[in-house]
PDB file of C-alpha atoms in Angstrom:
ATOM      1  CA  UNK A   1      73.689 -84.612 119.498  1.00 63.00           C
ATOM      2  CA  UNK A   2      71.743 -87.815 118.236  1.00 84.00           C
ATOM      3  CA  UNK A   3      68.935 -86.674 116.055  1.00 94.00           C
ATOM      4  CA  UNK A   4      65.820 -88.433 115.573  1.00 97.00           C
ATOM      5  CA  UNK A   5      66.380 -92.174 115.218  1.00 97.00           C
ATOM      6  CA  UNK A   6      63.588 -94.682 113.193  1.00 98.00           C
ATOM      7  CA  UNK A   7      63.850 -98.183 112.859  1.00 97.00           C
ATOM      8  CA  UNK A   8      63.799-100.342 111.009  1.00 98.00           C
ATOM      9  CA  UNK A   9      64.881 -98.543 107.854  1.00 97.00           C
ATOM     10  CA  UNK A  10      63.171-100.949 105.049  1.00 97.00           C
ATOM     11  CA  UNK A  11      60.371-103.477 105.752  1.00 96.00           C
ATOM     12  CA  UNK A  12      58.510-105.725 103.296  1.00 98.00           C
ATOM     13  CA  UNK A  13      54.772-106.827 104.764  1.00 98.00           C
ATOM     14  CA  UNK A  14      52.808-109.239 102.821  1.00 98.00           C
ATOM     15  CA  UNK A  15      48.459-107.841 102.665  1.00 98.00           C
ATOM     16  CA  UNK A  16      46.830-108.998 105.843  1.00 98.00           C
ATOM     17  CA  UNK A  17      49.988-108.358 108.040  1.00 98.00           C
ATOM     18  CA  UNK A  18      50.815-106.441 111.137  1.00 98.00           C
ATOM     19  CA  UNK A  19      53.749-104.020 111.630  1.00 98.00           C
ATOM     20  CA  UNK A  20      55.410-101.894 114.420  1.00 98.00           C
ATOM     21  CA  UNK A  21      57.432 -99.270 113.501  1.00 98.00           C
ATOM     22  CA  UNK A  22      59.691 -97.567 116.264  1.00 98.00           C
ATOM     23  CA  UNK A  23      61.045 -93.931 116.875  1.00 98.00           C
ATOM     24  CA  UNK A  24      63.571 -92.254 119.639  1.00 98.00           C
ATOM     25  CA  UNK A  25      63.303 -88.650 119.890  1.00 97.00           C
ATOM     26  CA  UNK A  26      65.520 -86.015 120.541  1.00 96.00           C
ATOM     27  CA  UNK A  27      66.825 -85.802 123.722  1.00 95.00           C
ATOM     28  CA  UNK A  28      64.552 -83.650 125.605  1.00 92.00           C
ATOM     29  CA  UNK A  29      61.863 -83.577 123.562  1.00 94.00           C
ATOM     30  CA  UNK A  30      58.597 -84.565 124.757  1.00 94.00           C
ATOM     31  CA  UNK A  31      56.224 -84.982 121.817  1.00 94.00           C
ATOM     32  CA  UNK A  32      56.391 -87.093 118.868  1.00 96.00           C
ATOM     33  CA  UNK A  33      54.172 -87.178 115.833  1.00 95.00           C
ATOM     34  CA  UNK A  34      53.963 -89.894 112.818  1.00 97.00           C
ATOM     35  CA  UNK A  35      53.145 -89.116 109.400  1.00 97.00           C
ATOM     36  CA  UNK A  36      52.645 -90.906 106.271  1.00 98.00           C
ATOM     37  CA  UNK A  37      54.219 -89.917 102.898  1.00 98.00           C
ATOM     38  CA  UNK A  38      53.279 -91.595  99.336  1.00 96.00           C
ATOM     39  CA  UNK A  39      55.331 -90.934  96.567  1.00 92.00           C
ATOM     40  CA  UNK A  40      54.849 -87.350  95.026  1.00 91.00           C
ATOM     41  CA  UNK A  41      53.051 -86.305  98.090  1.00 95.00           C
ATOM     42  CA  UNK A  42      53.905 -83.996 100.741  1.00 96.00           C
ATOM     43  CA  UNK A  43      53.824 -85.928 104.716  1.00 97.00           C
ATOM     44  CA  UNK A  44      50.159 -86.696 105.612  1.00 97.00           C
ATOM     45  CA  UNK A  45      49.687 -86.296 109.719  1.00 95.00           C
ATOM     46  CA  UNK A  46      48.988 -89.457 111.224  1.00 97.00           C
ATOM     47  CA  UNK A  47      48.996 -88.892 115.028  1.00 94.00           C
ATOM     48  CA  UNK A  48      50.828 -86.710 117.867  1.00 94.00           C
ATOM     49  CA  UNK A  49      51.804 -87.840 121.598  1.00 94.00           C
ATOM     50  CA  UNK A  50      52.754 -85.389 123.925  1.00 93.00           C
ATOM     51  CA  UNK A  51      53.451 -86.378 127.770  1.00 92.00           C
ATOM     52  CA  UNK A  52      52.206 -89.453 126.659  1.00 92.00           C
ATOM     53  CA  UNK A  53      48.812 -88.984 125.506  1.00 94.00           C
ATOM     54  CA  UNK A  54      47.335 -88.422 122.360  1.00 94.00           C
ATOM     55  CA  UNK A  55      46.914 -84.947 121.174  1.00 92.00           C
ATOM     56  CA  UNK A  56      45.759 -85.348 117.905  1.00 91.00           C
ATOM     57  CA  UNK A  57      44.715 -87.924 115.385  1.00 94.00           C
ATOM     58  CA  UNK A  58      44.823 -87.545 111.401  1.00 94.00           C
ATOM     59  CA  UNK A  59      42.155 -89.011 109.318  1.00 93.00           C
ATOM     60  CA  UNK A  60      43.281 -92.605 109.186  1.00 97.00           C
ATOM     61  CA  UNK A  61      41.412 -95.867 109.901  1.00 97.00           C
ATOM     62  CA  UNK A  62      41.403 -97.459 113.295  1.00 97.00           C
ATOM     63  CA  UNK A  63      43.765 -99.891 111.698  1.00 98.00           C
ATOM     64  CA  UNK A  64      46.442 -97.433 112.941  1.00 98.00           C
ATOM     65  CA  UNK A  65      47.268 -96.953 116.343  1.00 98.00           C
ATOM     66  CA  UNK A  66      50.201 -95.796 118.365  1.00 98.00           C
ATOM     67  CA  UNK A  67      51.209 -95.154 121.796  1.00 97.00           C
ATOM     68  CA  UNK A  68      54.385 -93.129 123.688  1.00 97.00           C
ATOM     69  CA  UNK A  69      56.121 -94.673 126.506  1.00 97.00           C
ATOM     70  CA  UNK A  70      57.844 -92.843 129.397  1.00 96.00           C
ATOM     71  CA  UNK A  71      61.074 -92.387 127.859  1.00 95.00           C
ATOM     72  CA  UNK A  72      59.210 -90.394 124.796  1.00 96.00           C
ATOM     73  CA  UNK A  73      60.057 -93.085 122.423  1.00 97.00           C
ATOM     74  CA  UNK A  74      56.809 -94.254 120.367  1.00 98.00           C
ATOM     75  CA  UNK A  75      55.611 -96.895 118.200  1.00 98.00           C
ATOM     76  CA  UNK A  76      53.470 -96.774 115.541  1.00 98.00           C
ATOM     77  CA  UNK A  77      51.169-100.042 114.750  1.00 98.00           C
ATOM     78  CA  UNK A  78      49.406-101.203 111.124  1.00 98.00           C
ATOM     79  CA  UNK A  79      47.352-103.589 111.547  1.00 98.00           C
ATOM     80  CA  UNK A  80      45.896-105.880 108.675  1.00 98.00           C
ATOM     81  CA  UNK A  81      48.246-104.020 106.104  1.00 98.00           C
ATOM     82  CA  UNK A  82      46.836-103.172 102.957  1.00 98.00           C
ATOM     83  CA  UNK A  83      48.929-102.383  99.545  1.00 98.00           C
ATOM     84  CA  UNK A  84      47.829 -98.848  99.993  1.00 97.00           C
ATOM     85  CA  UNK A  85      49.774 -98.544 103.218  1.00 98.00           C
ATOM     86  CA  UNK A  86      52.950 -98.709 101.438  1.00 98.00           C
ATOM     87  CA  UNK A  87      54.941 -95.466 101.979  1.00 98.00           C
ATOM     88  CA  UNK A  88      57.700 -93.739 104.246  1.00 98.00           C
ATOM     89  CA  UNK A  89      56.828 -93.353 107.315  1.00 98.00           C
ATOM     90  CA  UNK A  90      58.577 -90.195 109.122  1.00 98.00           C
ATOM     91  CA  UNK A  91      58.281 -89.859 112.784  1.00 98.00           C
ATOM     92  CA  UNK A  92      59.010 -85.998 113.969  1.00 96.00           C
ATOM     93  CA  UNK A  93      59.676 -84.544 117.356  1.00 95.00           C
ATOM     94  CA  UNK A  94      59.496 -81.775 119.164  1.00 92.00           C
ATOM     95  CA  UNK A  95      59.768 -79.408 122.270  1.00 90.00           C
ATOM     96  CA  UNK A  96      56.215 -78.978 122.991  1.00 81.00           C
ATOM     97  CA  UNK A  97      53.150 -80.044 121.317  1.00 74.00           C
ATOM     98  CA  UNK A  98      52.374 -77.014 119.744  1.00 72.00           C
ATOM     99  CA  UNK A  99      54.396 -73.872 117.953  1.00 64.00           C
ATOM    100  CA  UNK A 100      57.730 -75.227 117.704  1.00 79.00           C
ATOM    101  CA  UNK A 101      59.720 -77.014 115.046  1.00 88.00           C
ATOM    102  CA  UNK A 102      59.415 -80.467 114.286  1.00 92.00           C
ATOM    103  CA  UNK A 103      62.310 -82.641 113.134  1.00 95.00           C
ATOM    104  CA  UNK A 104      62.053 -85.301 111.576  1.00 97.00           C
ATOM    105  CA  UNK A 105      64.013 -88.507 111.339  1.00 97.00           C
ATOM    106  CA  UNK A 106      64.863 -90.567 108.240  1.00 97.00           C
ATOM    107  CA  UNK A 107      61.961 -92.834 108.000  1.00 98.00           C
ATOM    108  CA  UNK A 108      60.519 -96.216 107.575  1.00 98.00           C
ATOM    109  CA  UNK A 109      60.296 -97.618 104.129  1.00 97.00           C
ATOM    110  CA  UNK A 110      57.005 -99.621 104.043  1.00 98.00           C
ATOM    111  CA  UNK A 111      56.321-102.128 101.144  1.00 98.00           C
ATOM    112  CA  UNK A 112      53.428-104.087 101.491  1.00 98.00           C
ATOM    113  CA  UNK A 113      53.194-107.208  98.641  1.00 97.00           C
TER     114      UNK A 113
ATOM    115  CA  UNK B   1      39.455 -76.371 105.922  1.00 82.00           C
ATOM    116  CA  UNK B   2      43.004 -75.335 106.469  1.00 86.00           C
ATOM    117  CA  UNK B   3      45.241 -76.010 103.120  1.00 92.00           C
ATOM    118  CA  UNK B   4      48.815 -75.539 101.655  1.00 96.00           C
ATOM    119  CA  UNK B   5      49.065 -75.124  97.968  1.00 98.00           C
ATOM    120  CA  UNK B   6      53.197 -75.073  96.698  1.00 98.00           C
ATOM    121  CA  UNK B   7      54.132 -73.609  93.602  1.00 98.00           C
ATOM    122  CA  UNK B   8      55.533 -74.514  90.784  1.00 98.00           C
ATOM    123  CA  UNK B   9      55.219 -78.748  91.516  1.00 97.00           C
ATOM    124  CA  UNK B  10      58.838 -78.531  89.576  1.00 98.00           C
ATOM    125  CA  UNK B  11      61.361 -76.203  88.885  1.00 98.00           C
ATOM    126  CA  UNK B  12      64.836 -76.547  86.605  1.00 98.00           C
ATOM    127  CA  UNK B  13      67.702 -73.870  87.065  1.00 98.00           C
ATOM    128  CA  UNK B  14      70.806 -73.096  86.324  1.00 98.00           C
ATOM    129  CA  UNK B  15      73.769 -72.883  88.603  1.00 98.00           C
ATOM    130  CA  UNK B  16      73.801 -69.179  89.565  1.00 97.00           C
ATOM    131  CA  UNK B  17      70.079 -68.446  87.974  1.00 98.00           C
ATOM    132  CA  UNK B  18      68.328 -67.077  91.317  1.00 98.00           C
ATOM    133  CA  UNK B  19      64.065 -67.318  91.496  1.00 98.00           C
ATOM    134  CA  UNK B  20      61.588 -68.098  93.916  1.00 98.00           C
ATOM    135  CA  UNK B  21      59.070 -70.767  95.207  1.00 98.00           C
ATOM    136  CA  UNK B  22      55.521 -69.796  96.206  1.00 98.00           C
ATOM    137  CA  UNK B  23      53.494 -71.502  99.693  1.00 98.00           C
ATOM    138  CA  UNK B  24      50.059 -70.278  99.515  1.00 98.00           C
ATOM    139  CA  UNK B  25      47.989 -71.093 103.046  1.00 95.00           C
ATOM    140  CA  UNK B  26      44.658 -71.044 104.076  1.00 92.00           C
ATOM    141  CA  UNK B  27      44.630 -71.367 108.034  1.00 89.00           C
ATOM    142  CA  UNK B  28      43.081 -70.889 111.420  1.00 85.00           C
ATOM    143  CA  UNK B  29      44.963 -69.062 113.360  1.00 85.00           C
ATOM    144  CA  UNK B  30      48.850 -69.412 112.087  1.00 88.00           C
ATOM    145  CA  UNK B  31      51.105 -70.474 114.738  1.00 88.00           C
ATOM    146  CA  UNK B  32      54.170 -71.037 112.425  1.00 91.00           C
ATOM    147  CA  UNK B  33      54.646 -71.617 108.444  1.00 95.00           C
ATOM    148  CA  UNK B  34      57.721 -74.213 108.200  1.00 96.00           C
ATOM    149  CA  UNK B  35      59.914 -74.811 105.576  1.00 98.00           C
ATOM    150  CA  UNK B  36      61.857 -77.828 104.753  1.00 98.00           C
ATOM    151  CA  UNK B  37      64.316 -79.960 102.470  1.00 98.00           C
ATOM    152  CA  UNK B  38      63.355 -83.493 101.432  1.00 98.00           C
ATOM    153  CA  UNK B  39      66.361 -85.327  99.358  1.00 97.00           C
ATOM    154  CA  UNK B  40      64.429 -88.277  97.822  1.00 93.00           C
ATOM    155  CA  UNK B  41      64.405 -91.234 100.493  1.00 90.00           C
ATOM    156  CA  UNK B  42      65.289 -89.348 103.491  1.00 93.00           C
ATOM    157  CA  UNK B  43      63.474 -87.168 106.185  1.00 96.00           C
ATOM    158  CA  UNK B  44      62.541 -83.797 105.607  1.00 97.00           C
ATOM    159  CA  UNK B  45      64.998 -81.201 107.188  1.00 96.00           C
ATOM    160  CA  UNK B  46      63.921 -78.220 109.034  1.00 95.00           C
ATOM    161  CA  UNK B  47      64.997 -75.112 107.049  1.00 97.00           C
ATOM    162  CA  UNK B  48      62.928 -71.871 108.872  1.00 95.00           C
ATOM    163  CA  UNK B  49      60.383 -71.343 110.764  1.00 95.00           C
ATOM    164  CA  UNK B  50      57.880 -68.084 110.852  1.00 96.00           C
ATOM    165  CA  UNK B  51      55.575 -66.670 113.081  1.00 92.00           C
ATOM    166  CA  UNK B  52      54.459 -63.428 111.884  1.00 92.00           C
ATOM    167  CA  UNK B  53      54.029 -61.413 108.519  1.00 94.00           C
ATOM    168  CA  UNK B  54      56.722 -59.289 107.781  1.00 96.00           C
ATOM    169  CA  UNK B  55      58.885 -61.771 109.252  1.00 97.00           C
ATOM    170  CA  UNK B  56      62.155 -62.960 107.397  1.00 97.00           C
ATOM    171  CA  UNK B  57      64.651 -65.239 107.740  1.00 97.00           C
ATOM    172  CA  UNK B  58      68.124 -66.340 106.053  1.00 97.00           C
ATOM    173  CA  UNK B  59      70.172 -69.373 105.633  1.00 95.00           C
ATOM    174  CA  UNK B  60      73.238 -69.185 103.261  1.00 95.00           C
ATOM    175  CA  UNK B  61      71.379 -69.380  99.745  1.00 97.00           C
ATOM    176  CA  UNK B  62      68.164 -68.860 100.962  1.00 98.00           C
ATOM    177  CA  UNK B  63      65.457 -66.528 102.156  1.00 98.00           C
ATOM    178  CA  UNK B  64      62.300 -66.976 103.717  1.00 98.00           C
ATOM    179  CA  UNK B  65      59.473 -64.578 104.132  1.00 98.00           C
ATOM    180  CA  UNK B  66      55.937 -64.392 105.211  1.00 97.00           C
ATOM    181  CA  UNK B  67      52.722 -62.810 104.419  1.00 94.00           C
ATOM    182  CA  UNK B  68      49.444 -63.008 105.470  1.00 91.00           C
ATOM    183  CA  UNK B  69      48.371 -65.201 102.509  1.00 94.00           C
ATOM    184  CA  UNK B  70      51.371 -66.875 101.242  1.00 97.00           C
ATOM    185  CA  UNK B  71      55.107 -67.488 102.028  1.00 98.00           C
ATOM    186  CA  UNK B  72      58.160 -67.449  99.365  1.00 98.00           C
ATOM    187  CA  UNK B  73      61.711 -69.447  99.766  1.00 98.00           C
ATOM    188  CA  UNK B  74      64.034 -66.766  97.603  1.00 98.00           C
ATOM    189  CA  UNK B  75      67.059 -69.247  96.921  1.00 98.00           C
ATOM    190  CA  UNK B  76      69.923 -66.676  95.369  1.00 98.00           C
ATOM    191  CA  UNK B  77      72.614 -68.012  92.908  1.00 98.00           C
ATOM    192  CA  UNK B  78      72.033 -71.481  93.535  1.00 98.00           C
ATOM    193  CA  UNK B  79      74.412 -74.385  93.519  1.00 98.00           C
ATOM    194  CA  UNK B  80      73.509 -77.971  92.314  1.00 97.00           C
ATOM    195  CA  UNK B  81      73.784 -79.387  95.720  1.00 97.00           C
ATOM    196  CA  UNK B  82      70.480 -76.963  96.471  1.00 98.00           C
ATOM    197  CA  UNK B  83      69.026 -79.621  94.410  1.00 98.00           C
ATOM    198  CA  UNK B  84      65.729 -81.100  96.376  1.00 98.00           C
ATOM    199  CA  UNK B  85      62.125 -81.221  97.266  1.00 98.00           C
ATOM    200  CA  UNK B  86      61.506 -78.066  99.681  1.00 98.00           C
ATOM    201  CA  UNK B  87      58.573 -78.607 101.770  1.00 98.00           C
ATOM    202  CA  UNK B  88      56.226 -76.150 102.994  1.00 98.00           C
ATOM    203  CA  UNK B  89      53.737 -76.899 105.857  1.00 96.00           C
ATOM    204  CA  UNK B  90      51.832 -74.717 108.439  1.00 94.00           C
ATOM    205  CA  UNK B  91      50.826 -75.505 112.177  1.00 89.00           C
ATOM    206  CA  UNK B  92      47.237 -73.971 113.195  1.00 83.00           C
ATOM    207  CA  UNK B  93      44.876 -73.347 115.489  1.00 72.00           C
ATOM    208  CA  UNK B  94      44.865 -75.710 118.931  1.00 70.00           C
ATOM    209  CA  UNK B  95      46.480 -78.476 117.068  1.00 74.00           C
ATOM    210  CA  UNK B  96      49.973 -79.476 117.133  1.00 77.00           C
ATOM    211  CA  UNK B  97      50.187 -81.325 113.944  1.00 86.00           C
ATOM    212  CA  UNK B  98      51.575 -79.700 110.544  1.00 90.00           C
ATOM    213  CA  UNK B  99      49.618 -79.831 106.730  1.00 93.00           C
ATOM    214  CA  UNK B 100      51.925 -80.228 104.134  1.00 96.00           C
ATOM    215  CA  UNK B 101      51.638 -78.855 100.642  1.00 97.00           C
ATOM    216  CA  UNK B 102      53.062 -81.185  97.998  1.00 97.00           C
ATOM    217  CA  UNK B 103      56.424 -79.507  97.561  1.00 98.00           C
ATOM    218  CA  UNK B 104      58.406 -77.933  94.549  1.00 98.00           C
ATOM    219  CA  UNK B 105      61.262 -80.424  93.213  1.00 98.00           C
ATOM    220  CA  UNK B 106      64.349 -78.104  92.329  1.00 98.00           C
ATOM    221  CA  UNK B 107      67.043 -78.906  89.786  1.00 98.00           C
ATOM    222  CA  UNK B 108      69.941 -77.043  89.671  1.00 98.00           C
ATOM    223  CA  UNK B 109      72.019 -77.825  86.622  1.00 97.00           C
ATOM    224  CA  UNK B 110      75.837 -76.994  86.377  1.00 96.00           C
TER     225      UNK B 110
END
């Protein structure tokens, strides 16, 4: 069974830019989350779809946004990317929105010059 | 505020040398402590999750249990390729999202 698929896998932005990072879920999930990870640091929730709406929303500027689309796959967008944003981005699904486990895929490598 | 603190930040082992990693949560309302492995540019991968204190669970090398206040992975006569980050995070309350705690790099060394 496929597992959790991101793309792309590496992306260089220059400050100022936009990005759109992509994610396919497992096969009969229905929600998908994003999260951010800087070096050293543990994954830092960025938002959660579930049937297609939001169900939750980190603390992250407005810059961010995402949506789901009726297959379950989801994008995440950056706009006006800043040097900070540089990180892995790991997109997760799972079953439900709530108490089960999330998997994650291997992530977006963000540099932003 | 609902936290996850992971101790030690960094741990060093020898091959066979067995010991234990500490998740200390503050929560509302625990609906499941995860654990996971992070090797360094990939995805975390789900190791356990549990619901309930008392609870245990087992996975070749490693053991998982749960407390009220804190959660320990027991890794027993570990092999270099155990060698990772291993990420703890809980799920709480109404929402669906999980809080990381910064993980505990592991080095097992032939």
């Amino acid at each position: 069974d496929a597992g959790v698929t991101q793309s792309p896998t590496h992306l260089i932005k220059t400050r100022g830019q936009h990005v759109t990072l992509r994610c396919s879920p497992i096969s009969g999930h229905k929600s998908v989350s994003w999260y951010q990870q800087v070096l050293g640091q543990g994954p830092q929730f960025i938002f959660q779809y579930y049937e297609k709406e939001e169900r939750g929303r980190g603390n992250f500027p407005d810059r961010f946004s995402a949506r789901q689309f009726p297959n379950y796959s989801s994008e995440l967008n950056v706009n006006a990317l800043l040097l900070g944003d540089s990180a892995l981005y790991l997109c997760a699904s799972s079953y439900r929105d709530t108490s089960y486990e999330q998997y994650f895929g291997p992530g977006t490598r963000l540099t932003v010059t | 505020e609902d936290q996850v603190t992971q101790s030690p930040e960094a741990l060093r082992l020898q091959e066979g040398e067995s010991s234990s990693l500490n998740c200390s949560y503050t929560v509302s309302g625990l609906r499941g402590l995860f654990w996971y492995r992070q090797d360094p540019g990939k995805g975390p991968e789900f190791l356990f999750t549990l619901y309930s204190a008392g609870e245990e669970k087992e996975k070749e090398r490693l053991k998982a249990t749960l407390t009220k206040k804190e959660s320990f992975l027991h890794i027993t006569a570990p092999k270099p390729e155990d060698s990772a980050t291993y990420l703890c995070a809980v799920q709480g309350g109404s929402q669906g999202n999980l809080i990381f705690g910064k993980g505990t790099k592991l080095s097992v060394k032939p």
